[in-house]
């Protein structure tokens, strides 16, 4: 059979499929292998997006492929009709790798990040008998209506729907490089964003109606923004004072991405509910949460469910991925290679004024591109993505002008250097 061209696949896509879903690069991929993707014309690309952090140990990892194949030949699904072992074993593994206060918690498995977010919000509301959630402008938690009520990273997701998105109040995410409250430095702002939350709880959202605070420990979609440690620690205090649950959306940050198994380990606090998806499913549809026992145990039988949630195939892919991450010390690798990537960009930044800030933890790295007046350079970021595709590199964007760097956790220094050199050369050539 003759392969279609990249252009033909894209044209057929637009003919057949809804325009709702955007794409970061105009490339159509036929196959993946390890660190690489291949398009329909046989061109090879280093993958620095890795399915938006889903296939985190590389494409078609042989052990993950085998786990899926073996399971497919044995049992594909029974749904909620009876019990099976694959979701139990997956949940048992999650319990071992989360922070200590969550280890005797309860796991719920769904099919996606958004479903897991919605389930977590439902849980804390039903258990507390309180309705309100505090989330953050800039936060991304998914697009279906329940999760969308919390998502506030771009107005395009909410357009025409705002009046239907209820039960969530937003505070500001501490994007210190461009402080939304106008402060010049996080050293002198006295955590004004925390003061604002306390004010919201005194004036607009009664603290005794607050079921939970939902936050990404690093804001993904908004631009790979790392909040100050003290900010996250203050959120823990606010939740304790209000009797509300602290919910971490670790859908993008979890499973080793930030150089810790979960990003909450970068802070000296633990959440009450930790949501995971993406890499936790090893590229298969899987999302879920673990909730502290005292919350997780209180959900009434039958009050939630999903036909496919936690299906055996996804659980086996996710379990094998997590096992490989642990066995091959990939969390450590993410930390070390991540530091070397950040250093390389920071060194180059001295001669490249278009690079405003380089930030991130582990292999979750954002390079914010700016104009000469310091404002976000969206045009340049878009051109970098197009040119990266032309030069054999797959990349995504985040925020208004951030090049999102999200390679596989098992990336080697040589390949990481090669990809960073491509990006830097593109910036030099375009500026
Ligand atoms: C932090 C975060 N939360 C939630 C979601 C939604 O997950 P899904 O697309 O699997 O529904 C995403 C997806 O990108 C995410 O990055």
CSV table of C-alpha atoms and ligand atoms in Angstrom, one decimal:
chain,number,residue,atom,x,y,z
A,1,UNK,CA,0.0,0.0,0.0
A,2,UNK,CA,1.3,3.5,-0.9
A,3,UNK,CA,1.5,5.9,2.1
A,4,UNK,CA,-0.5,9.1,1.8
A,5,UNK,CA,1.5,12.2,2.0
A,6,UNK,CA,1.5,14.4,5.1
A,7,UNK,CA,-0.5,17.0,3.2
A,8,UNK,CA,-3.1,14.4,2.1
A,9,UNK,CA,-3.6,13.1,5.7
A,10,UNK,CA,-4.0,16.7,7.0
A,11,UNK,CA,-6.5,17.5,4.2
A,12,UNK,CA,-8.5,14.4,4.9
A,13,UNK,CA,-8.4,15.2,8.6
A,14,UNK,CA,-10.0,18.6,8.0
A,15,UNK,CA,-12.6,17.1,5.6
A,16,UNK,CA,-13.7,14.4,8.1
A,17,UNK,CA,-13.1,15.8,11.5
A,18,UNK,CA,-14.4,18.6,13.7
A,19,UNK,CA,-12.4,21.8,13.6
A,20,UNK,CA,-12.6,22.1,17.4
A,21,UNK,CA,-9.4,20.4,18.0
A,22,UNK,CA,-6.2,22.4,17.3
A,23,UNK,CA,-2.8,21.0,16.5
A,24,UNK,CA,0.6,22.4,17.5
A,25,UNK,CA,2.4,21.4,14.4
A,26,UNK,CA,1.3,20.7,10.8
A,27,UNK,CA,2.8,17.2,10.7
A,28,UNK,CA,1.0,13.8,10.4
A,29,UNK,CA,2.8,11.0,12.1
A,30,UNK,CA,2.7,7.4,11.0
A,31,UNK,CA,4.8,5.8,13.7
A,32,UNK,CA,6.9,6.3,16.8
A,33,UNK,CA,9.9,4.5,18.2
A,34,UNK,CA,11.6,5.6,21.4
A,35,UNK,CA,12.7,9.3,21.3
A,36,UNK,CA,11.5,9.6,17.6
A,37,UNK,CA,8.4,10.1,15.6
A,38,UNK,CA,8.2,9.5,11.8
A,39,UNK,CA,5.8,11.2,9.4
A,40,UNK,CA,4.0,9.6,6.5
A,41,UNK,CA,6.9,10.5,4.2
A,42,UNK,CA,9.5,8.8,6.3
A,43,UNK,CA,11.0,11.9,7.9
A,44,UNK,CA,12.3,11.5,11.4
A,45,UNK,CA,11.7,13.9,14.3
A,46,UNK,CA,13.1,14.0,17.9
A,47,UNK,CA,10.0,14.2,20.0
A,48,UNK,CA,10.2,16.9,22.6
A,49,UNK,CA,6.4,16.8,23.3
A,50,UNK,CA,6.0,13.1,23.7
A,51,UNK,CA,2.2,13.1,23.3
A,52,UNK,CA,1.9,16.0,25.7
A,53,UNK,CA,3.7,14.1,28.4
A,54,UNK,CA,1.8,10.9,27.9
A,55,UNK,CA,4.3,8.4,26.4
A,56,UNK,CA,6.8,9.4,29.0
A,57,UNK,CA,9.2,6.5,28.5
A,58,UNK,CA,9.3,6.9,24.7
A,59,UNK,CA,7.1,5.7,21.9
A,60,UNK,CA,6.1,2.1,21.7
A,61,UNK,CA,8.4,1.1,24.6
A,62,UNK,CA,8.8,-2.7,24.0
A,63,UNK,CA,7.8,-3.6,27.6
A,64,UNK,CA,4.6,-1.5,27.4
A,65,UNK,CA,3.7,-2.9,24.0
A,66,UNK,CA,4.1,-6.4,25.4
A,67,UNK,CA,2.1,-5.6,28.5
A,68,UNK,CA,-0.8,-4.4,26.3
A,69,UNK,CA,-0.5,-7.3,23.8
A,70,UNK,CA,-0.5,-9.9,26.6
A,71,UNK,CA,-3.5,-8.3,28.3
A,72,UNK,CA,-5.4,-8.0,25.0
A,73,UNK,CA,-5.0,-11.7,24.4
A,74,UNK,CA,-6.2,-12.5,28.0
A,75,UNK,CA,-9.0,-10.1,29.0
A,76,UNK,CA,-9.9,-6.8,27.4
A,77,UNK,CA,-12.7,-5.7,29.7
A,78,UNK,CA,-15.5,-6.7,32.0
A,79,UNK,CA,-16.4,-3.1,33.1
A,80,UNK,CA,-18.1,-2.8,36.4
A,81,UNK,CA,-19.9,-6.2,36.2
A,82,UNK,CA,-17.4,-7.9,38.4
A,83,UNK,CA,-14.0,-7.4,39.9
A,84,UNK,CA,-10.7,-7.9,38.2
A,85,UNK,CA,-7.0,-7.8,39.3
A,86,UNK,CA,-5.4,-5.4,36.9
A,87,UNK,CA,-7.0,-2.2,38.3
A,88,UNK,CA,-6.3,-3.4,41.9
A,89,UNK,CA,-2.6,-4.0,41.1
A,90,UNK,CA,-2.4,-0.6,39.5
A,91,UNK,CA,-4.0,1.1,42.5
A,92,UNK,CA,-1.7,-0.8,44.9
A,93,UNK,CA,1.3,0.5,42.9
A,94,UNK,CA,0.0,4.1,43.0
A,95,UNK,CA,-0.4,3.8,46.8
A,96,UNK,CA,3.3,2.8,47.1
A,97,UNK,CA,4.6,5.8,45.1
A,98,UNK,CA,2.5,8.7,46.5
A,99,UNK,CA,3.7,10.7,49.5
A,100,UNK,CA,3.2,9.1,53.0
A,101,UNK,CA,-0.1,10.7,54.1
A,102,UNK,CA,-1.8,9.4,51.0
A,103,UNK,CA,-0.4,5.9,51.1
A,104,UNK,CA,-3.4,4.4,52.9
A,105,UNK,CA,-5.7,6.4,50.7
A,106,UNK,CA,-8.3,5.3,48.2
A,107,UNK,CA,-7.8,5.2,44.4
A,108,UNK,CA,-10.5,5.9,41.8
A,109,UNK,CA,-9.7,5.2,38.1
A,110,UNK,CA,-11.3,7.0,35.1
A,111,UNK,CA,-10.3,7.3,31.4
A,112,UNK,CA,-8.8,10.8,31.2
A,113,UNK,CA,-7.5,13.7,33.2
A,114,UNK,CA,-10.7,15.7,32.9
A,115,UNK,CA,-12.8,12.8,34.2
A,116,UNK,CA,-10.4,12.4,37.1
A,117,UNK,CA,-10.7,16.1,37.9
A,118,UNK,CA,-14.4,16.0,37.7
A,119,UNK,CA,-14.5,13.0,40.0
A,120,UNK,CA,-12.2,14.6,42.5
A,121,UNK,CA,-14.3,17.8,42.6
A,122,UNK,CA,-17.5,15.7,43.0
A,123,UNK,CA,-15.9,13.7,45.8
A,124,UNK,CA,-14.8,16.7,47.9
A,125,UNK,CA,-18.1,18.4,47.4
A,126,UNK,CA,-20.2,15.3,48.3
A,127,UNK,CA,-18.1,14.5,51.4
A,128,UNK,CA,-17.8,18.0,52.8
A,129,UNK,CA,-21.4,18.9,51.8
A,130,UNK,CA,-19.9,22.2,50.6
A,131,UNK,CA,-20.3,23.4,47.0
A,132,UNK,CA,-17.5,25.8,46.3
A,133,UNK,CA,-14.0,25.2,44.8
A,134,UNK,CA,-11.2,27.8,44.6
A,135,UNK,CA,-9.1,27.4,41.5
A,136,UNK,CA,-6.7,29.7,39.7
A,137,UNK,CA,-6.7,31.9,36.6
A,138,UNK,CA,-4.1,30.3,34.4
A,139,UNK,CA,-5.0,26.8,35.6
A,140,UNK,CA,-5.9,24.1,33.2
A,141,UNK,CA,-8.0,21.1,34.4
A,142,UNK,CA,-9.7,19.9,31.2
A,143,UNK,CA,-12.5,20.9,28.8
A,144,UNK,CA,-15.7,19.0,29.8
A,145,UNK,CA,-18.1,21.3,31.7
A,146,UNK,CA,-17.3,20.2,35.2
A,147,UNK,CA,-13.5,20.5,34.8
A,148,UNK,CA,-14.0,23.5,32.6
A,149,UNK,CA,-15.6,25.4,35.4
A,150,UNK,CA,-12.1,25.3,37.0
A,151,UNK,CA,-10.1,25.8,33.8
A,152,UNK,CA,-9.1,29.4,33.2
A,153,UNK,CA,-5.9,29.3,31.1
A,154,UNK,CA,-7.5,30.8,28.0
A,155,UNK,CA,-10.9,32.3,27.4
A,156,UNK,CA,-11.3,30.3,24.1
A,157,UNK,CA,-12.3,27.2,26.2
A,158,UNK,CA,-15.0,29.1,28.1
A,159,UNK,CA,-16.4,31.3,25.3
A,160,UNK,CA,-20.2,31.3,25.2
A,161,UNK,CA,-20.3,29.0,28.3
A,162,UNK,CA,-19.3,31.3,31.2
A,163,UNK,CA,-22.7,31.6,32.7
A,164,UNK,CA,-23.0,27.8,32.9
A,165,UNK,CA,-19.7,27.3,34.7
A,166,UNK,CA,-20.6,27.5,38.3
A,167,UNK,CA,-19.3,26.5,41.7
A,168,UNK,CA,-15.7,27.8,41.2
A,169,UNK,CA,-14.1,31.0,42.2
A,170,UNK,CA,-10.7,31.9,40.8
A,171,UNK,CA,-7.7,33.5,42.5
A,172,UNK,CA,-4.5,34.5,40.7
A,173,UNK,CA,-1.8,32.0,39.9
A,174,UNK,CA,1.6,33.3,41.1
A,175,UNK,CA,3.2,33.9,37.7
A,176,UNK,CA,6.0,35.9,39.2
A,177,UNK,CA,7.8,36.7,35.9
A,178,UNK,CA,4.7,38.7,35.1
A,179,UNK,CA,3.0,39.2,38.4
A,180,UNK,CA,-0.7,39.6,37.8
A,181,UNK,CA,-0.8,41.9,40.9
A,182,UNK,CA,1.9,44.1,39.5
A,183,UNK,CA,4.6,43.3,41.9
A,184,UNK,CA,8.2,43.7,40.7
A,185,UNK,CA,9.8,40.9,42.6
A,186,UNK,CA,8.7,37.8,44.6
A,187,UNK,CA,11.2,38.8,47.3
A,188,UNK,CA,9.3,42.0,48.1
A,189,UNK,CA,5.7,41.1,47.3
A,190,UNK,CA,5.0,39.6,50.7
A,191,UNK,CA,3.0,36.9,48.9
A,192,UNK,CA,0.3,39.3,47.9
A,193,UNK,CA,-1.5,36.5,46.0
A,194,UNK,CA,-2.0,34.6,49.3
A,195,UNK,CA,-3.4,37.8,50.9
A,196,UNK,CA,-5.8,38.0,48.0
A,197,UNK,CA,-7.1,34.5,48.7
A,198,UNK,CA,-7.6,35.2,52.4
A,199,UNK,CA,-9.5,38.3,51.3
A,200,UNK,CA,-11.7,36.3,48.9
A,201,UNK,CA,-12.5,33.9,51.7
A,202,UNK,CA,-13.5,36.9,53.9
A,203,UNK,CA,-15.5,38.8,51.4
A,204,UNK,CA,-16.8,36.7,48.5
A,205,UNK,CA,-16.5,33.0,49.1
A,206,UNK,CA,-17.4,32.1,52.7
A,207,UNK,CA,-14.7,29.8,54.1
A,208,UNK,CA,-17.2,27.4,55.4
A,209,UNK,CA,-18.6,26.9,51.9
A,210,UNK,CA,-15.2,26.0,50.5
A,211,UNK,CA,-15.0,22.3,49.6
A,212,UNK,CA,-11.5,22.4,48.2
A,213,UNK,CA,-8.7,24.4,46.6
A,214,UNK,CA,-7.6,22.9,43.2
A,215,UNK,CA,-4.2,23.8,41.8
A,216,UNK,CA,-1.6,22.5,39.4
A,217,UNK,CA,1.7,22.5,41.3
A,218,UNK,CA,3.3,23.7,38.1
A,219,UNK,CA,0.9,25.5,35.8
A,220,UNK,CA,1.2,23.6,32.5
A,221,UNK,CA,-0.9,25.1,29.8
A,222,UNK,CA,-0.4,28.6,31.2
A,223,UNK,CA,3.4,28.5,30.5
A,224,UNK,CA,5.2,25.9,32.7
A,225,UNK,CA,5.1,28.3,35.6
A,226,UNK,CA,6.6,27.2,38.9
A,227,UNK,CA,5.0,28.9,41.9
A,228,UNK,CA,7.0,29.9,45.0
A,229,UNK,CA,7.3,27.1,47.6
A,230,UNK,CA,5.8,29.4,50.3
A,231,UNK,CA,2.7,30.0,48.2
A,232,UNK,CA,1.9,26.3,48.0
A,233,UNK,CA,2.6,25.9,51.7
A,234,UNK,CA,0.2,28.8,52.5
A,235,UNK,CA,-2.5,27.0,50.5
A,236,UNK,CA,-2.1,24.0,52.8
A,237,UNK,CA,-2.6,26.3,55.8
A,238,UNK,CA,-5.6,28.0,54.3
A,239,UNK,CA,-7.2,24.6,53.6
A,240,UNK,CA,-6.5,23.4,57.1
A,241,UNK,CA,-8.0,26.6,58.6
A,242,UNK,CA,-11.1,26.4,56.4
A,243,UNK,CA,-11.6,22.6,56.7
A,244,UNK,CA,-11.3,22.3,53.0
A,245,UNK,CA,-9.4,19.7,50.8
A,246,UNK,CA,-6.2,20.7,49.0
A,247,UNK,CA,-6.4,19.0,45.6
A,248,UNK,CA,-3.3,18.8,43.4
A,249,UNK,CA,-3.8,18.3,39.7
A,250,UNK,CA,-0.7,16.3,38.9
A,251,UNK,CA,-2.0,15.2,35.5
A,252,UNK,CA,1.0,16.8,33.7
A,253,UNK,CA,3.5,17.0,36.6
A,254,UNK,CA,3.0,13.4,37.9
A,255,UNK,CA,4.8,10.1,37.3
A,256,UNK,CA,8.4,11.6,37.4
A,257,UNK,CA,8.1,14.5,35.0
A,258,UNK,CA,9.4,17.2,37.4
A,259,UNK,CA,12.3,15.1,38.8
A,260,UNK,CA,10.2,13.8,41.7
A,261,UNK,CA,7.6,11.1,41.4
A,262,UNK,CA,5.0,13.7,42.1
A,263,UNK,CA,5.6,17.5,42.1
A,264,UNK,CA,4.1,17.9,45.6
A,265,UNK,CA,7.4,16.4,46.8
A,266,UNK,CA,9.1,19.7,45.8
A,267,UNK,CA,7.0,21.4,48.5
A,268,UNK,CA,7.0,20.5,52.2
A,269,UNK,CA,3.3,19.7,52.3
A,270,UNK,CA,1.1,17.0,51.0
A,271,UNK,CA,-2.3,17.4,49.3
A,272,UNK,CA,-5.5,15.6,50.4
A,273,UNK,CA,-6.3,14.5,46.9
A,274,UNK,CA,-3.8,13.9,44.2
A,275,UNK,CA,-5.0,13.6,40.6
A,276,UNK,CA,-3.0,11.8,37.9
A,277,UNK,CA,-3.4,10.9,34.2
A,278,UNK,CA,-1.2,11.3,31.1
A,279,UNK,CA,2.0,9.4,31.8
A,280,UNK,CA,0.3,7.4,34.5
A,281,UNK,CA,-1.5,5.5,31.7
A,282,UNK,CA,1.7,5.0,29.6
A,283,UNK,CA,0.0,6.5,26.6
A,284,UNK,CA,-3.3,4.7,27.1
A,285,UNK,CA,-6.5,6.4,28.3
A,286,UNK,CA,-6.2,6.4,32.1
A,287,UNK,CA,-6.7,9.0,34.8
A,288,UNK,CA,-7.6,8.9,38.4
A,289,UNK,CA,-7.0,10.2,41.8
A,290,UNK,CA,-5.9,9.0,45.2
A,291,UNK,CA,-7.7,10.7,48.2
A,292,UNK,CA,-6.7,10.5,51.8
A,293,UNK,CA,-8.6,7.6,53.5
A,294,UNK,CA,-10.8,9.8,55.6
A,295,UNK,CA,-12.1,11.5,52.4
A,296,UNK,CA,-11.8,8.7,49.9
A,297,UNK,CA,-13.7,6.2,52.1
A,298,UNK,CA,-16.7,8.4,52.6
A,299,UNK,CA,-18.0,8.1,49.0
A,300,UNK,CA,-21.3,6.1,48.9
A,301,UNK,CA,-21.4,3.0,46.9
A,302,UNK,CA,-22.7,3.7,43.4
A,303,UNK,CA,-22.2,7.5,43.6
A,304,UNK,CA,-19.6,7.4,40.8
A,305,UNK,CA,-18.6,5.1,38.0
A,306,UNK,CA,-17.4,4.7,34.4
A,307,UNK,CA,-17.8,2.0,31.9
A,308,UNK,CA,-14.2,2.0,30.7
A,309,UNK,CA,-12.5,3.7,33.7
A,310,UNK,CA,-9.5,1.7,34.8
A,311,UNK,CA,-9.9,-0.9,32.1
A,312,UNK,CA,-7.3,-3.8,32.1
A,313,UNK,CA,-5.4,-2.7,29.0
A,314,UNK,CA,-4.8,0.9,30.3
A,315,UNK,CA,-3.9,-0.3,33.8
A,316,UNK,CA,-1.3,-2.7,32.4
A,317,UNK,CA,0.2,0.0,30.2
A,318,UNK,CA,0.3,2.4,33.1
A,319,UNK,CA,1.6,-0.1,35.6
A,320,UNK,CA,4.4,-1.2,33.2
A,321,UNK,CA,5.3,2.4,32.5
A,322,UNK,CA,5.5,3.3,36.2
A,323,UNK,CA,7.6,0.1,36.9
A,324,UNK,CA,10.1,1.1,34.2
A,325,UNK,CA,10.3,4.6,35.6
A,326,UNK,CA,11.1,3.2,39.0
A,327,UNK,CA,13.5,0.4,37.8
A,328,UNK,CA,15.5,2.6,35.4
A,329,UNK,CA,15.8,5.6,37.8
A,330,UNK,CA,14.1,7.8,35.3
A,331,UNK,CA,12.9,10.3,38.0
A,332,UNK,CA,16.6,11.0,38.7
A,333,UNK,CA,17.3,11.1,34.9
A,334,UNK,CA,14.6,13.7,34.5
A,335,UNK,CA,16.1,15.8,37.3
A,336,UNK,CA,19.7,15.6,35.9
A,337,UNK,CA,18.9,16.1,32.2
A,338,UNK,CA,16.3,18.8,33.1
A,339,UNK,CA,19.0,20.8,34.9
A,340,UNK,CA,21.4,20.5,32.0
A,341,UNK,CA,18.7,21.7,29.5
A,342,UNK,CA,17.9,24.7,31.7
A,343,UNK,CA,21.6,25.5,32.1
A,344,UNK,CA,22.1,25.3,28.3
A,345,UNK,CA,19.2,27.7,27.7
A,346,UNK,CA,20.3,30.1,30.5
A,347,UNK,CA,23.9,30.2,29.1
A,348,UNK,CA,22.6,31.0,25.6
A,349,UNK,CA,20.1,33.6,27.0
A,350,UNK,CA,23.0,36.0,27.7
A,351,UNK,CA,23.4,36.5,23.9
A,352,UNK,CA,19.7,36.0,23.0
A,353,UNK,CA,17.5,38.8,24.3
A,354,UNK,CA,14.5,37.1,22.7
A,355,UNK,CA,14.6,34.6,25.6
A,356,UNK,CA,12.9,36.2,28.6
A,357,UNK,CA,12.8,33.5,31.2
A,358,UNK,CA,13.8,29.8,31.3
A,359,UNK,CA,12.0,28.0,34.1
A,360,UNK,CA,10.8,24.6,35.2
A,361,UNK,CA,11.6,21.5,37.2
A,362,UNK,CA,12.9,18.2,35.9
A,363,UNK,CA,11.8,17.7,32.3
A,364,UNK,CA,9.0,20.2,32.4
A,365,UNK,CA,10.7,23.2,31.1
A,366,UNK,CA,9.4,26.5,29.6
A,367,UNK,CA,11.3,29.0,27.5
A,368,UNK,CA,9.4,32.3,27.4
A,369,UNK,CA,10.1,34.3,24.3
A,370,UNK,CA,9.8,38.1,24.5
A,371,UNK,CA,9.9,41.2,22.4
A,372,UNK,CA,12.4,44.0,23.0
A,373,UNK,CA,9.9,45.7,25.3
A,374,UNK,CA,9.6,42.5,27.4
A,375,UNK,CA,6.1,41.7,26.2
A,376,UNK,CA,5.3,38.1,25.1
A,377,UNK,CA,6.5,37.4,21.6
A,378,UNK,CA,3.7,35.1,20.4
A,379,UNK,CA,4.7,35.5,16.7
A,380,UNK,CA,8.2,34.3,17.3
A,381,UNK,CA,7.0,31.3,19.4
A,382,UNK,CA,4.7,30.3,16.5
A,383,UNK,CA,7.5,30.6,14.0
A,384,UNK,CA,9.8,28.5,16.3
A,385,UNK,CA,7.3,25.7,16.3
A,386,UNK,CA,6.9,25.7,12.5
A,387,UNK,CA,10.7,25.9,12.0
A,388,UNK,CA,11.3,23.1,14.5
A,389,UNK,CA,9.0,20.9,12.5
A,390,UNK,CA,11.0,21.7,9.4
A,391,UNK,CA,14.3,20.8,11.2
A,392,UNK,CA,13.1,17.5,12.6
A,393,UNK,CA,11.9,18.5,16.1
A,394,UNK,CA,8.4,18.1,17.6
A,395,UNK,CA,7.5,20.8,20.1
A,396,UNK,CA,4.5,22.3,21.7
A,397,UNK,CA,3.7,25.7,23.0
A,398,UNK,CA,2.4,26.8,26.4
A,399,UNK,CA,1.0,30.2,27.6
A,400,UNK,CA,1.2,33.1,25.2
A,401,UNK,CA,4.8,32.7,24.1
A,402,UNK,CA,6.4,29.8,25.8
A,403,UNK,CA,8.2,27.0,24.0
A,404,UNK,CA,7.2,23.9,26.0
A,405,UNK,CA,9.9,21.3,26.5
A,406,UNK,CA,8.7,17.9,27.6
A,407,UNK,CA,10.9,15.1,26.4
A,408,UNK,CA,10.7,11.5,27.4
A,409,UNK,CA,12.0,10.8,30.9
A,410,UNK,CA,14.6,8.4,29.5
A,411,UNK,CA,16.1,11.0,27.1
A,412,UNK,CA,19.9,10.9,26.9
A,413,UNK,CA,22.0,14.0,27.2
A,414,UNK,CA,23.2,13.7,23.6
A,415,UNK,CA,19.7,13.8,22.2
A,416,UNK,CA,18.6,16.5,24.6
A,417,UNK,CA,21.6,18.6,23.5
A,418,UNK,CA,20.9,18.0,19.9
A,419,UNK,CA,17.3,19.2,20.3
A,420,UNK,CA,18.2,22.3,22.4
A,421,UNK,CA,20.8,23.2,19.8
A,422,UNK,CA,18.1,23.1,17.1
A,423,UNK,CA,15.8,25.4,19.1
A,424,UNK,CA,18.7,27.8,19.9
A,425,UNK,CA,19.8,27.9,16.2
A,426,UNK,CA,16.2,28.6,15.1
A,427,UNK,CA,15.9,31.5,17.6
A,428,UNK,CA,19.3,32.9,16.3
A,429,UNK,CA,18.1,32.5,12.7
A,430,UNK,CA,14.7,34.1,13.3
A,431,UNK,CA,15.9,37.1,15.4
B,1,LIG,C1,-3.0,19.8,34.3
B,1,LIG,C2,-4.0,19.2,33.5
B,1,LIG,N1,-5.2,18.9,34.0
B,1,LIG,C3,-6.2,18.3,33.3
B,1,LIG,C4,-6.0,18.0,31.9
B,1,LIG,C5,-7.0,17.3,31.1
B,1,LIG,O1,-6.7,16.0,30.8
B,1,LIG,P1,-7.4,15.2,29.6
B,1,LIG,O2,-7.0,15.9,28.4
B,1,LIG,O3,-6.8,13.8,29.7
B,1,LIG,O4,-8.8,15.2,29.9
B,1,LIG,C6,-4.7,18.3,31.3
B,1,LIG,C7,-4.5,18.0,29.9
B,1,LIG,O5,-3.6,18.5,29.3
B,1,LIG,C8,-3.7,18.9,32.1
B,1,LIG,O6,-2.5,19.2,31.6
